[in-house]
Coordinates of N, CA and C in Angstrom, one line a residue:
M29 N 225.3 54.2 51.1 CA 225.8 55.5 51.6 C 224.8 56.6 51.3
S30 N 224.7 57.5 52.2 CA 223.7 58.6 52.0 C 224.3 59.9 52.5
S31 N 223.7 61.0 52.1 CA 224.1 62.3 52.6 C 222.9 63.1 53.1
D32 N 223.1 63.8 54.2 CA 222.0 64.5 54.9 C 222.2 66.0 54.6
F33 N 221.0 66.6 54.3 CA 220.9 68.0 54.1 C 219.7 68.6 54.8
G34 N 219.8 69.7 55.4 CA 218.7 70.4 56.1 C 218.5 71.7 55.5
F35 N 217.2 72.2 55.4 CA 216.8 73.5 54.8 C 215.8 74.1 55.7
W36 N 215.9 75.4 55.9 CA 215.0 76.2 56.7 C 215.1 77.7 56.3
K37 N 214.1 78.5 56.8 CA 214.1 79.9 56.5 C 215.0 80.7 57.5
H38 N 214.8 80.5 58.8 CA 215.6 81.2 59.8 C 215.7 80.4 61.0
C39 N 216.8 80.5 61.7 CA 217.0 79.7 62.9 C 217.6 80.6 64.0
T40 N 217.4 80.2 65.2 CA 218.1 80.9 66.3 C 219.1 79.9 66.8
G41 N 220.3 80.3 66.9 CA 221.4 79.4 67.3 C 222.3 79.0 66.2
D42 N 223.3 78.2 66.5 CA 224.2 77.6 65.6 C 223.6 76.7 64.6
P43 N 223.8 76.9 63.2 CA 223.2 76.0 62.2 C 223.5 74.5 62.4
G44 N 224.7 74.2 62.8 CA 225.1 72.8 63.1 C 224.3 72.2 64.2
E45 N 224.2 73.0 65.3 CA 223.4 72.5 66.4 C 221.9 72.3 66.0
V46 N 221.4 73.3 65.2 CA 220.0 73.2 64.8 C 219.8 71.9 63.9
F47 N 220.8 71.7 63.0 CA 220.7 70.5 62.2 C 220.7 69.2 63.0
D48 N 221.6 69.2 64.0 CA 221.6 68.0 64.9 C 220.3 67.8 65.6
K49 N 219.7 68.9 66.0 CA 218.4 68.7 66.8 C 217.3 68.3 65.8
L50 N 217.4 68.7 64.5 CA 216.4 68.3 63.6 C 216.4 66.8 63.4
A51 N 217.6 66.2 63.4 CA 217.8 64.7 63.3 C 217.0 64.0 64.4
E52 N 216.8 64.7 65.5 CA 216.1 64.1 66.6 C 214.6 64.6 66.6
G53 N 214.2 65.3 65.6 CA 212.8 65.8 65.5 C 212.5 67.1 66.3
D54 N 213.6 67.8 66.7 CA 213.4 69.0 67.5 C 213.6 70.2 66.6
A55 N 212.5 70.9 66.3 CA 212.5 72.0 65.4 C 212.2 73.3 66.2
S56 N 212.5 73.3 67.5 CA 212.1 74.5 68.3 C 212.9 75.7 68.0
D57 N 214.1 75.6 67.3 CA 214.9 76.8 67.0 C 214.6 77.4 65.7
L58 N 213.5 76.9 65.0 CA 213.2 77.4 63.7 C 211.9 78.1 63.7
T59 N 211.8 79.1 62.8 CA 210.6 79.8 62.6 C 209.8 79.3 61.4
S60 N 208.5 79.4 61.4 CA 207.7 78.9 60.3 C 207.8 79.8 59.1
S61 N 207.6 79.2 57.9 CA 207.7 80.0 56.7 C 206.9 79.3 55.6
L62 N 206.1 80.0 54.8 CA 205.4 79.4 53.7 C 206.4 79.0 52.6
G63 N 207.6 79.6 52.6 CA 208.6 79.3 51.6 C 209.1 77.8 51.9
V64 N 209.2 77.4 53.1 CA 209.6 76.0 53.4 C 208.5 75.1 52.9
L65 N 207.3 75.4 53.2 CA 206.2 74.5 52.7 C 206.2 74.4 51.2
R66 N 206.3 75.5 50.5 CA 206.4 75.5 49.0 C 207.6 74.7 48.5
F67 N 208.7 74.9 49.2 CA 209.9 74.1 48.8 C 209.6 72.6 48.9
R68 N 209.0 72.2 50.0 CA 208.7 70.8 50.3 C 207.8 70.3 49.2
E69 N 206.8 71.1 48.9 CA 205.8 70.7 47.8 C 206.5 70.6 46.5
E70 N 207.3 71.5 46.1 CA 208.1 71.4 44.9 C 209.0 70.2 44.8
L71 N 209.6 69.9 45.9 CA 210.5 68.7 45.9 C 209.7 67.5 45.6
L72 N 208.6 67.3 46.2 CA 207.7 66.1 46.1 C 207.1 66.1 44.7
A73 N 206.8 67.2 44.1 CA 206.2 67.2 42.7 C 207.3 66.9 41.7
R74 N 208.5 67.4 41.9 CA 209.6 67.1 41.0 C 210.1 65.7 41.1
W75 N 210.3 65.2 42.3 CA 210.9 63.9 42.5 C 210.1 63.1 43.5
P76 N 209.0 62.5 43.1 CA 208.2 61.7 44.0 C 209.0 60.7 44.9
D77 N 210.1 60.2 44.3 CA 210.8 59.2 45.1 C 211.5 59.8 46.3
I78 N 211.5 61.1 46.4 CA 212.2 61.8 47.6 C 211.3 61.6 48.8
E79 N 210.0 61.3 48.6 CA 209.2 61.2 49.8 C 209.7 60.3 50.9
D80 N 210.4 59.2 50.5 CA 210.9 58.2 51.4 C 212.1 58.7 52.2
V81 N 212.7 59.8 51.7 CA 214.0 60.3 52.4 C 213.8 61.7 52.9
L82 N 212.5 62.2 53.0 CA 212.2 63.5 53.4 C 211.6 63.5 54.8
E83 N 212.1 64.5 55.6 CA 211.5 64.7 56.9 C 211.1 66.2 57.0
P84 N 210.1 66.5 57.8 CA 209.3 65.6 58.5 C 208.5 64.7 57.6
S85 N 208.3 63.5 58.0 CA 207.5 62.5 57.2 C 206.0 62.9 57.4
E86 N 205.2 62.3 56.5 CA 203.7 62.5 56.7 C 203.3 62.0 58.0
F87 N 203.9 60.9 58.5 CA 203.5 60.4 59.8 C 203.9 61.4 60.9
D88 N 205.1 62.0 60.8 CA 205.5 62.9 61.8 C 204.6 64.2 61.8
L89 N 204.2 64.6 60.6 CA 203.3 65.7 60.5 C 202.0 65.5 61.2
G90 N 201.6 64.3 61.4 CA 200.3 64.0 62.1 C 200.4 64.5 63.5
D91 N 201.6 64.5 64.1 CA 201.8 64.9 65.5 C 202.2 66.4 65.6
S92 N 202.9 66.9 64.5 CA 203.4 68.3 64.5 C 203.2 68.9 63.1
P93 N 202.0 69.2 62.8 CA 201.7 69.7 61.4 C 202.5 71.0 61.0
D94 N 202.8 71.8 62.0 CA 203.5 73.1 61.7 C 204.9 72.8 61.3
D95 N 205.5 71.7 61.6 CA 206.8 71.4 61.1 C 207.0 71.4 59.6
A96 N 206.0 71.2 58.9 CA 206.0 71.3 57.4 C 206.4 72.7 56.9
M97 N 206.2 73.7 57.8 CA 206.6 75.1 57.4 C 207.9 75.5 58.1
K98 N 208.5 74.6 58.8 CA 209.8 74.9 59.5 C 211.0 74.4 58.9
Y99 N 211.0 73.2 58.4 CA 212.2 72.6 57.8 C 211.9 71.4 56.9
V100 N 212.9 71.2 56.1 CA 213.0 70.0 55.2 C 214.4 69.3 55.5
L101 N 214.4 68.1 55.8 CA 215.6 67.3 56.1 C 215.6 66.2 55.0
L102 N 216.6 66.1 54.3 CA 216.7 65.1 53.2 C 217.9 64.2 53.5
T103 N 217.7 62.9 53.3 CA 218.8 61.9 53.4 C 218.9 61.3 52.0
L104 N 219.7 61.9 51.2 CA 219.8 61.5 49.8 C 220.8 60.3 49.6
S105 N 220.3 59.3 48.8 CA 221.1 58.2 48.4 C 222.1 58.7 47.4
V106 N 223.1 57.9 47.1 CA 224.1 58.3 46.1 C 223.5 58.6 44.7
R107 N 222.5 57.8 44.3 CA 221.7 58.1 43.1 C 221.0 59.4 43.2
Q108 N 220.4 59.7 44.3 CA 219.6 61.0 44.4 C 220.5 62.2 44.5
L109 N 221.8 62.0 44.8 CA 222.7 63.2 44.8 C 222.8 63.9 43.5
D110 N 222.4 63.3 42.4 CA 222.3 64.0 41.1 C 221.2 65.1 41.2
Y111 N 220.3 65.0 42.1 CA 219.3 66.1 42.3 C 219.8 67.3 43.0
L112 N 220.9 67.2 43.7 CA 221.4 68.2 44.6 C 221.6 69.6 44.0
P113 N 222.2 69.7 42.8 CA 222.3 71.1 42.2 C 220.9 71.8 42.1
E114 N 220.0 71.0 41.6 CA 218.6 71.6 41.4 C 218.0 71.9 42.8
I115 N 218.1 71.0 43.7 CA 217.6 71.2 45.0 C 218.1 72.5 45.7
L116 N 219.4 72.7 45.5 CA 220.1 73.9 46.1 C 219.6 75.1 45.4
S117 N 219.4 75.0 44.1 CA 218.8 76.2 43.4 C 217.4 76.5 43.8
M118 N 216.6 75.5 44.0 CA 215.2 75.6 44.5 C 215.2 76.3 45.8
A119 N 216.1 75.8 46.7 CA 216.1 76.3 48.1 C 216.5 77.8 48.1
K120 N 217.5 78.1 47.3 CA 217.9 79.5 47.1 C 216.8 80.4 46.6
G121 N 216.1 79.9 45.6 CA 214.9 80.6 45.1 C 213.8 80.8 46.1
A122 N 213.7 79.9 47.0 CA 212.7 80.1 48.1 C 213.2 80.9 49.3
G123 N 214.4 81.4 49.2 CA 215.0 82.2 50.3 C 215.4 81.3 51.5
L124 N 215.7 80.1 51.3 CA 216.1 79.2 52.4 C 217.6 79.0 52.5
V125 N 218.0 78.7 53.7 CA 219.4 78.4 54.0 C 219.5 76.9 54.2
G126 N 220.7 76.3 54.1 CA 220.8 74.9 54.3 C 222.0 74.6 55.1
F127 N 222.1 73.3 55.4 CA 223.3 72.8 56.1 C 223.5 71.4 55.7
S128 N 224.8 71.1 55.4 CA 225.2 69.8 55.0 C 225.7 69.0 56.1
G129 N 225.1 67.9 56.4 CA 225.6 67.0 57.5 C 226.9 66.3 57.2
V130 N 227.1 66.1 55.9 CA 228.3 65.4 55.5 C 229.5 66.4 55.6
A131 N 229.4 67.6 55.1 CA 230.4 68.6 55.2 C 230.5 69.2 56.5
G132 N 229.4 69.2 57.3 CA 229.4 69.9 58.6 C 229.4 71.4 58.5
E133 N 228.8 71.9 57.4 CA 228.8 73.4 57.3 C 227.6 73.8 56.5
P134 N 227.3 75.1 56.6 CA 226.2 75.7 55.9 C 226.4 75.6 54.3
I135 N 225.3 75.4 53.6 CA 225.4 75.4 52.2 C 224.6 76.5 51.6

């Protein structure tokens, strides 16, 4: 079992719809932000095992490198859910908003 969470700086449109589009690789409703890139880098530095559950993946960034500054999508395993309080704190510190795919609401 896993839980999906998305993080970004600013979006146009409904956060739930933006989240659903991200699952399909569509980041067109998001604006770029260095805060998103820093958040991504901090996640990977703190928890290297998160790389396998983080999107956009390095492979995806080969096609759309700007997406690294638009969003972070995490599919956390039950074990990785222990990271969530700190992830949320890091996102808040970076000025990002989030959306929980499990709860179906902003976080």
